Amino acid sequence: MTPATGRVDVHQHIVPSFYRDLLAKAGIAEAGGRQLPDWSAEAALEVMDLLGTTTAIVSVSTPGTGFLTDPAEATALARRLNDHSASLAAEHPGRFGYFATLPMPDAAASATEARRALDVLGADGVTLLANNQGAYLGAGGQDEMWQVLDDRDAVVFVHPAELPAPAVENIPPFAADFLLDTTRAAYLLVRNGILRTYPNIRFILSHAGGFVPYASHRMAVAIAGDTGRSPLDVLDDFRGFHFDTALSSSPAALPTLLAFARPGHVLFGSDWPFAPTAAGQYFAGGLDTGVAPDALQAVNRANAEALFPHLATAPILTPARPIAARLRQSAQRTGARLLFKLVQPGTR
């Protein structure tokens, strides 16, 4: 397996046509300040082959079901999205898994749908937005959901949403606010003891955890002062998260993430299609050129196999692409890595 093959992408999104139509009906044409991208399974597989990704565990990005104010409608949409994701995985065995959508902030309905998705549909885990209509993960009233997830040793993929406040002019939410949103959720999950009360849940924080690795000691001091806990214990909780590399495997961010995260807790992510293909190539190139081979293999696949054991026994599929397509993709990967090197500070 070369550095560019066999990857497991834990941060890839789907935008089913029925979901896009519902968003459009609600007047929503973008997420996080970006236009809703086109999506199809065929396009996803083409990008996966370009990035050397064998399996993508897909999820629905913001706003999820949170744009619906009727709890029953939100629950119905979550069920429909999860049924669609299950069908996608069944139609493309070995290529797609999925994180189930839950209709937060309704914790009771989310607990019910988590049971169905994990026990009946065979979801790989669940995705939760950092905040849902202004209610953050880790706040009160969510214990029923956490208990269901803890009982099943669930993987929870935490994805940012738009902050519950007006955006700042000329700062698109995906560029900065998303990082703060994830950090806020992580802070509350640690501060309010969710990780210790429900130790069987494995949390993955998107985009290298937002500001968590960089600001972890500062936040630990604040939480220790607020709760009387040891700062070292608080830091240990922050290090208990898993982190994906989506839009984060740069020479500025990646060393901090790898220095902070526990061994085995960093996973590959692309954020496609909200992150365009060129961005996926750029950051995948940064990972391939900035990490030692053993560590790269762990980030690309082994760490995901530890979270999702069925991947460890699944064959690493080699797509049957025409030779012209394979040569084109190889040239694209080489070009992306060269570009990554050229634009780094100090290279010219």
Short mmCIF file of C-alpha atoms in Angstrom, two decimals:
data_model
loop_
_atom_site.label_atom_id
_atom_site.label_comp_id
_atom_site.label_asym_id
_atom_site.label_seq_id
_atom_site.Cartn_x
_atom_site.Cartn_y
_atom_site.Cartn_z
CA MET A 1 0.00 0.00 0.00
CA THR A 2 1.52 3.33 -1.07
CA PRO A 3 0.91 6.57 0.86
CA ALA A 4 -1.83 7.53 -1.60
CA THR A 5 -3.87 4.32 -1.45
CA GLY A 6 -6.12 2.56 1.02
CA ARG A 7 -7.26 5.70 2.81
CA VAL A 8 -10.37 5.77 4.96
CA ASP A 9 -12.04 9.18 4.76
CA VAL A 10 -14.07 9.87 7.90
CA HIS A 11 -15.07 13.38 6.80
CA GLN A 12 -16.93 13.25 3.51
CA HIS A 13 -20.45 14.51 2.91
CA ILE A 14 -23.51 13.64 0.87
CA VAL A 15 -26.09 16.07 -0.50
CA PRO A 16 -28.99 13.92 -1.71
CA SER A 17 -31.32 15.59 -4.20
CA PHE A 18 -34.36 15.35 -1.92
CA TYR A 19 -32.39 17.04 0.88
CA ARG A 20 -31.24 19.82 -1.45
CA ASP A 21 -34.85 20.34 -2.52
CA LEU A 22 -36.02 20.64 1.09
CA LEU A 23 -33.28 23.17 1.81
CA ALA A 24 -34.20 25.17 -1.28
CA LYS A 25 -37.86 25.15 -0.21
CA ALA A 26 -36.71 26.66 3.10
CA GLY A 27 -34.68 29.31 1.26
CA ILE A 28 -31.32 27.71 2.06
CA ALA A 29 -28.84 27.64 -0.82
CA GLU A 30 -25.58 27.51 1.09
CA ALA A 31 -23.95 26.06 4.21
CA GLY A 32 -21.30 27.86 6.17
CA GLY A 33 -21.10 30.59 3.56
CA ARG A 34 -20.50 28.18 0.67
CA GLN A 35 -22.98 27.30 -2.05
CA LEU A 36 -24.38 23.81 -1.68
CA PRO A 37 -22.16 21.67 -3.91
CA ASP A 38 -23.26 19.15 -6.47
CA TRP A 39 -23.04 15.57 -5.26
CA SER A 40 -23.45 12.12 -6.72
CA ALA A 41 -22.08 8.73 -5.75
CA GLU A 42 -20.26 8.55 -9.08
CA ALA A 43 -18.52 11.88 -8.53
CA ALA A 44 -17.63 10.87 -4.97
CA LEU A 45 -16.02 7.65 -6.17
CA GLU A 46 -14.01 9.50 -8.79
CA VAL A 47 -12.59 11.89 -6.19
CA MET A 48 -11.94 9.01 -3.80
CA ASP A 49 -9.91 7.24 -6.48
CA LEU A 50 -7.96 10.44 -7.11
CA LEU A 51 -7.09 10.81 -3.41
CA GLY A 52 -6.37 7.11 -2.91
CA THR A 53 -9.42 6.63 -0.71
CA THR A 54 -10.80 3.12 -0.46
CA THR A 55 -13.70 3.82 1.92
CA ALA A 56 -15.55 7.01 2.81
CA ILE A 57 -17.73 7.20 5.90
CA VAL A 58 -20.17 9.85 4.76
CA SER A 59 -22.35 12.23 6.72
CA VAL A 60 -24.78 15.08 6.22
CA SER A 61 -23.26 18.48 6.89
CA THR A 62 -24.88 21.53 8.47
CA PRO A 63 -27.75 22.37 8.71
CA GLY A 64 -28.75 18.69 9.00
CA THR A 65 -32.31 18.64 10.27
CA GLY A 66 -31.84 21.83 12.30
CA PHE A 67 -33.57 24.09 9.78
CA LEU A 68 -36.88 22.40 10.58
CA THR A 69 -38.74 23.79 13.59
CA ASP A 70 -41.29 20.96 13.78
CA PRO A 71 -39.68 18.09 15.75
CA ALA A 72 -41.75 15.50 13.88
CA GLU A 73 -40.56 16.82 10.51
CA ALA A 74 -36.95 16.82 11.73
CA THR A 75 -37.26 13.22 12.89
CA ALA A 76 -38.83 12.16 9.59
CA LEU A 77 -36.01 13.82 7.64
CA ALA A 78 -33.35 12.15 9.79
CA ARG A 79 -34.95 8.77 9.11
CA ARG A 80 -35.07 9.46 5.38
CA LEU A 81 -31.44 10.58 5.28
CA ASN A 82 -30.34 7.50 7.20
CA ASP A 83 -32.31 5.15 4.97
CA HIS A 84 -30.69 6.83 1.96
CA SER A 85 -27.22 6.47 3.47
CA ALA A 86 -27.83 2.80 4.26
CA SER A 87 -28.86 2.21 0.65
CA LEU A 88 -25.75 4.00 -0.60
CA ALA A 89 -23.53 1.77 1.51
CA ALA A 90 -25.37 -1.35 0.35
CA GLU A 91 -25.11 -0.37 -3.32
CA HIS A 92 -21.34 0.22 -3.04
CA PRO A 93 -20.04 -2.38 -0.56
CA GLY A 94 -16.65 -1.52 0.82
CA ARG A 95 -16.66 1.99 -0.65
CA PHE A 96 -19.15 3.80 1.59
CA GLY A 97 -20.07 3.67 5.25
CA TYR A 98 -22.02 6.39 7.02
CA PHE A 99 -22.62 8.35 10.17
CA ALA A 100 -26.33 8.57 10.91
CA THR A 101 -28.08 11.92 11.20
CA LEU A 102 -29.90 12.57 14.48
CA PRO A 103 -32.73 15.13 14.88
CA MET A 104 -31.10 17.29 17.53
CA PRO A 105 -31.78 19.32 19.62
CA ASP A 106 -34.52 16.78 20.46
CA ALA A 107 -32.42 14.40 22.60
CA ALA A 108 -35.22 11.87 23.11
CA ALA A 109 -35.98 11.59 19.38
CA SER A 110 -32.24 11.45 18.72
CA ALA A 111 -31.87 8.56 21.15
CA THR A 112 -34.65 6.68 19.35
CA GLU A 113 -33.16 7.27 15.90
CA ALA A 114 -29.68 6.35 17.14
CA ARG A 115 -31.04 2.97 18.28
CA ARG A 116 -32.63 2.37 14.89
CA ALA A 117 -29.61 3.52 12.87
CA LEU A 118 -27.03 1.59 14.88
CA ASP A 119 -29.00 -1.54 15.72
CA VAL A 120 -31.13 -1.99 12.58
CA LEU A 121 -29.49 -0.10 9.73
CA GLY A 122 -25.90 -0.87 10.71
CA ALA A 123 -24.58 2.69 10.71
CA ASP A 124 -20.90 3.16 11.52
CA GLY A 125 -21.75 5.82 14.07
CA VAL A 126 -23.67 9.07 14.27
CA THR A 127 -22.97 12.64 13.32
CA LEU A 128 -23.86 15.51 15.62
CA LEU A 129 -23.58 19.20 14.89
CA ALA A 130 -21.61 21.15 17.48
CA ASN A 131 -24.66 23.32 18.08
CA ASN A 132 -28.25 22.68 17.14
CA GLN A 133 -30.44 25.78 17.05
CA GLY A 134 -28.05 27.31 19.59
CA ALA A 135 -27.98 24.32 21.94
CA TYR A 136 -24.42 22.99 22.20
CA LEU A 137 -23.32 19.42 22.68
CA GLY A 138 -22.42 18.91 26.31
CA ALA A 139 -25.22 21.13 27.59
CA GLY A 140 -27.89 19.78 29.93
CA GLY A 141 -30.79 17.57 28.91
CA GLN A 142 -28.88 15.28 26.53
CA ASP A 143 -28.24 12.32 28.84
CA GLU A 144 -30.77 9.98 27.25
CA MET A 145 -28.98 10.27 23.92
CA TRP A 146 -25.51 9.94 25.44
CA GLN A 147 -26.58 6.81 27.31
CA VAL A 148 -27.83 5.12 24.14
CA LEU A 149 -24.55 5.96 22.38
CA ASP A 150 -22.43 4.85 25.33
CA ASP A 151 -24.27 1.53 25.59
CA ARG A 152 -23.31 0.83 21.96
CA ASP A 153 -19.68 2.03 22.10
CA ALA A 154 -20.70 4.44 19.36
CA VAL A 155 -18.46 6.65 17.27
CA VAL A 156 -19.75 10.24 17.26
CA PHE A 157 -18.57 12.51 14.46
CA VAL A 158 -18.83 16.14 15.64
CA HIS A 159 -19.26 18.60 12.77
CA PRO A 160 -19.51 22.38 13.10
CA ALA A 161 -22.56 24.44 12.31
CA GLU A 162 -22.99 28.17 11.93
CA LEU A 163 -22.60 30.03 15.20
CA PRO A 164 -25.83 31.06 16.96
CA ALA A 165 -25.01 34.69 16.19
CA PRO A 166 -24.86 36.86 13.07
CA ALA A 167 -21.90 36.24 10.79
CA VAL A 168 -19.28 38.98 10.53
CA GLU A 169 -19.19 40.74 7.18
CA ASN A 170 -16.50 39.40 4.84
CA ILE A 171 -15.75 36.41 7.11
CA PRO A 172 -17.51 33.33 5.72
CA PRO A 173 -18.51 31.03 8.57
CA PHE A 174 -16.65 28.00 7.16
CA ALA A 175 -13.36 29.92 7.26
CA ALA A 176 -13.27 30.77 10.98
CA ASP A 177 -16.58 30.37 12.80
CA PHE A 178 -16.70 26.63 12.13
CA LEU A 179 -13.45 26.17 14.05
CA LEU A 180 -14.83 28.07 17.03
CA ASP A 181 -18.08 26.11 16.91
CA THR A 182 -16.27 22.78 17.19
CA THR A 183 -14.07 24.17 19.96
CA ARG A 184 -17.08 25.35 21.95
CA ALA A 185 -18.65 21.89 21.79
CA ALA A 186 -15.40 20.19 22.78
CA TYR A 187 -14.99 22.59 25.70
CA LEU A 188 -18.46 21.82 27.06
CA LEU A 189 -18.10 18.06 26.54
CA VAL A 190 -14.96 18.20 28.68
CA ARG A 191 -16.08 20.85 31.15
CA ASN A 192 -19.40 19.10 31.88
CA GLY A 193 -17.86 15.66 32.22
CA ILE A 194 -19.53 13.97 29.24
CA LEU A 195 -16.36 12.12 28.24
CA ARG A 196 -15.95 10.69 31.75
CA THR A 197 -19.62 9.92 32.37
CA TYR A 198 -19.94 8.12 29.02
CA PRO A 199 -16.44 6.70 28.47
CA ASN A 200 -17.44 4.22 25.75
CA ILE A 201 -18.32 6.93 23.23
CA ARG A 202 -15.51 7.71 20.76
CA PHE A 203 -15.72 11.32 19.58
CA ILE A 204 -14.15 12.54 16.33
CA LEU A 205 -13.71 16.31 16.08
CA SER A 206 -13.78 17.78 12.59
CA HIS A 207 -11.01 19.89 11.08
CA ALA A 208 -8.31 18.88 13.58
CA GLY A 209 -10.58 19.87 16.45
CA GLY A 210 -10.89 23.52 15.50
CA PHE A 211 -8.72 25.39 18.01
CA VAL A 212 -8.53 22.53 20.52
CA PRO A 213 -4.92 21.35 20.05
CA TYR A 214 -3.59 24.91 19.81
CA ALA A 215 -5.56 26.28 22.78
CA SER A 216 -5.83 23.14 24.90
CA HIS A 217 -3.64 24.31 27.80
CA ARG A 218 -5.38 27.67 27.98
CA MET A 219 -8.78 25.97 28.06
CA ALA A 220 -7.60 23.42 30.61
CA VAL A 221 -6.53 26.18 32.99
CA ALA A 222 -9.93 27.86 32.59
CA ILE A 223 -11.87 24.62 33.21
CA ALA A 224 -9.67 23.72 36.19
CA GLY A 225 -10.30 27.13 37.73
CA ASP A 226 -14.02 26.79 37.13
CA THR A 227 -14.47 23.21 38.35
CA GLY A 228 -11.59 22.56 40.75
CA ARG A 229 -10.31 19.70 38.61
CA SER A 230 -6.65 19.11 37.90
CA PRO A 231 -5.48 20.80 34.69
CA LEU A 232 -3.67 17.58 33.81
CA ASP A 233 -6.92 15.61 34.02
CA VAL A 234 -8.65 18.19 31.84
CA LEU A 235 -5.87 18.00 29.27
CA ASP A 236 -6.16 14.23 29.30
CA ASP A 237 -9.84 14.57 28.44
CA PHE A 238 -9.08 16.90 25.52
CA ARG A 239 -6.51 14.40 24.26
CA GLY A 240 -9.19 11.71 24.44
CA PHE A 241 -10.89 13.08 21.35
CA HIS A 242 -10.11 11.76 17.90
CA PHE A 243 -9.39 14.31 15.18
CA ASP A 244 -9.66 14.33 11.41
CA THR A 245 -7.28 16.10 9.05
CA ALA A 246 -9.85 17.76 6.77
CA LEU A 247 -8.45 21.12 5.56
CA SER A 248 -5.87 20.86 8.34
CA SER A 249 -2.81 18.94 7.12
CA SER A 250 -0.70 22.05 6.58
CA PRO A 251 2.82 22.71 7.92
CA ALA A 252 1.24 25.16 10.37
CA ALA A 253 -1.53 22.97 11.78
CA LEU A 254 -0.46 19.36 11.33
CA PRO A 255 2.60 19.36 13.66
CA THR A 256 0.50 20.81 16.46
CA LEU A 257 -2.21 18.20 15.96
CA LEU A 258 0.24 15.30 15.88
CA ALA A 259 2.08 16.62 18.94
CA PHE A 260 -1.15 16.98 20.93
CA ALA A 261 -3.32 14.02 19.93
CA ARG A 262 -2.90 10.61 21.51
CA PRO A 263 -1.26 8.01 19.28
CA GLY A 264 -3.91 6.46 17.08
CA HIS A 265 -6.31 9.39 17.37
CA VAL A 266 -5.72 11.20 14.05
CA LEU A 267 -7.73 10.15 10.99
CA PHE A 268 -7.84 11.17 7.36
CA GLY A 269 -10.58 13.54 6.22
CA SER A 270 -11.26 15.44 3.00
CA ASP A 271 -14.51 17.41 3.58
CA TRP A 272 -15.53 16.74 -0.03
CA PRO A 273 -17.67 18.06 -1.73
CA PHE A 274 -17.91 21.17 0.45
CA ALA A 275 -14.14 21.36 0.14
CA PRO A 276 -13.55 21.25 -3.62
CA THR A 277 -11.40 18.57 -5.19
CA ALA A 278 -8.41 20.90 -5.52
CA ALA A 279 -8.50 21.59 -1.78
CA GLY A 280 -8.69 17.88 -1.05
CA GLN A 281 -5.64 17.29 -3.25
CA TYR A 282 -3.75 20.14 -1.62
CA PHE A 283 -4.23 18.93 1.95
CA ALA A 284 -3.80 15.27 1.04
CA GLY A 285 -0.49 16.29 -0.51
CA GLY A 286 0.45 18.02 2.70
CA LEU A 287 -0.25 14.85 4.64
CA ASP A 288 1.70 12.68 2.20
CA THR A 289 4.75 14.95 2.25
CA GLY A 290 4.68 16.00 5.90
CA VAL A 291 4.32 12.73 7.82
CA ALA A 292 6.72 9.80 8.23
CA PRO A 293 5.61 6.62 6.42
CA ASP A 294 4.54 4.66 9.52
CA ALA A 295 2.58 7.58 10.93
CA LEU A 296 1.07 8.24 7.51
CA GLN A 297 -0.17 4.68 7.21
CA ALA A 298 -1.78 5.02 10.64
CA VAL A 299 -3.54 8.27 9.75
CA ASN A 300 -4.61 7.00 6.35
CA ARG A 301 -6.06 3.69 7.52
CA ALA A 302 -4.87 1.90 10.66
CA ASN A 303 -6.38 4.38 13.10
CA ALA A 304 -9.74 4.10 11.34
CA GLU A 305 -9.53 0.30 11.45
CA ALA A 306 -9.22 0.56 15.24
CA LEU A 307 -12.46 2.57 15.40
CA PHE A 308 -14.26 0.51 12.75
CA PRO A 309 -12.94 -3.07 13.09
CA HIS A 310 -14.84 -4.34 10.04
CA LEU A 311 -12.46 -2.30 7.89
CA ALA A 312 -9.50 -4.32 9.14
CA THR A 313 -10.89 -7.51 7.60
CA ALA A 314 -12.20 -5.90 4.41
CA PRO A 315 -10.08 -6.12 1.26
CA ILE A 316 -8.50 -2.88 0.08
CA LEU A 317 -10.28 -2.44 -3.21
CA THR A 318 -8.37 -1.30 -6.29
CA PRO A 319 -10.79 0.47 -8.63
CA ALA A 320 -10.83 -0.88 -12.18
CA ARG A 321 -10.11 2.36 -14.02
CA PRO A 322 -8.91 2.62 -17.63
CA ILE A 323 -5.18 3.16 -17.90
CA ALA A 324 -5.69 6.68 -19.26
CA ALA A 325 -7.72 7.61 -16.18
CA ARG A 326 -5.12 6.10 -13.87
CA LEU A 327 -2.33 8.02 -15.57
CA ARG A 328 -4.34 11.23 -15.40
CA GLN A 329 -4.99 10.77 -11.69
CA SER A 330 -1.34 10.00 -11.02
CA ALA A 331 -0.33 13.19 -12.79
CA GLN A 332 -2.92 15.16 -10.82
CA ARG A 333 -1.60 13.80 -7.52
CA THR A 334 1.98 14.62 -8.47
CA GLY A 335 0.99 18.12 -9.51
CA ALA A 336 -0.93 18.71 -6.29
CA ARG A 337 2.06 17.67 -4.17
CA LEU A 338 4.39 19.92 -6.18
CA LEU A 339 1.99 22.84 -5.74
CA PHE A 340 1.81 22.19 -2.01
CA LYS A 341 5.60 22.39 -1.74
CA LEU A 342 5.81 25.52 -3.86
CA VAL A 343 3.38 27.60 -1.82
CA GLN A 344 4.85 26.89 1.61
CA PRO A 345 6.50 29.77 3.49
CA GLY A 346 10.24 29.90 3.05
CA THR A 347 10.33 27.99 -0.22
CA ARG A 348 11.05 31.05 -2.34
#
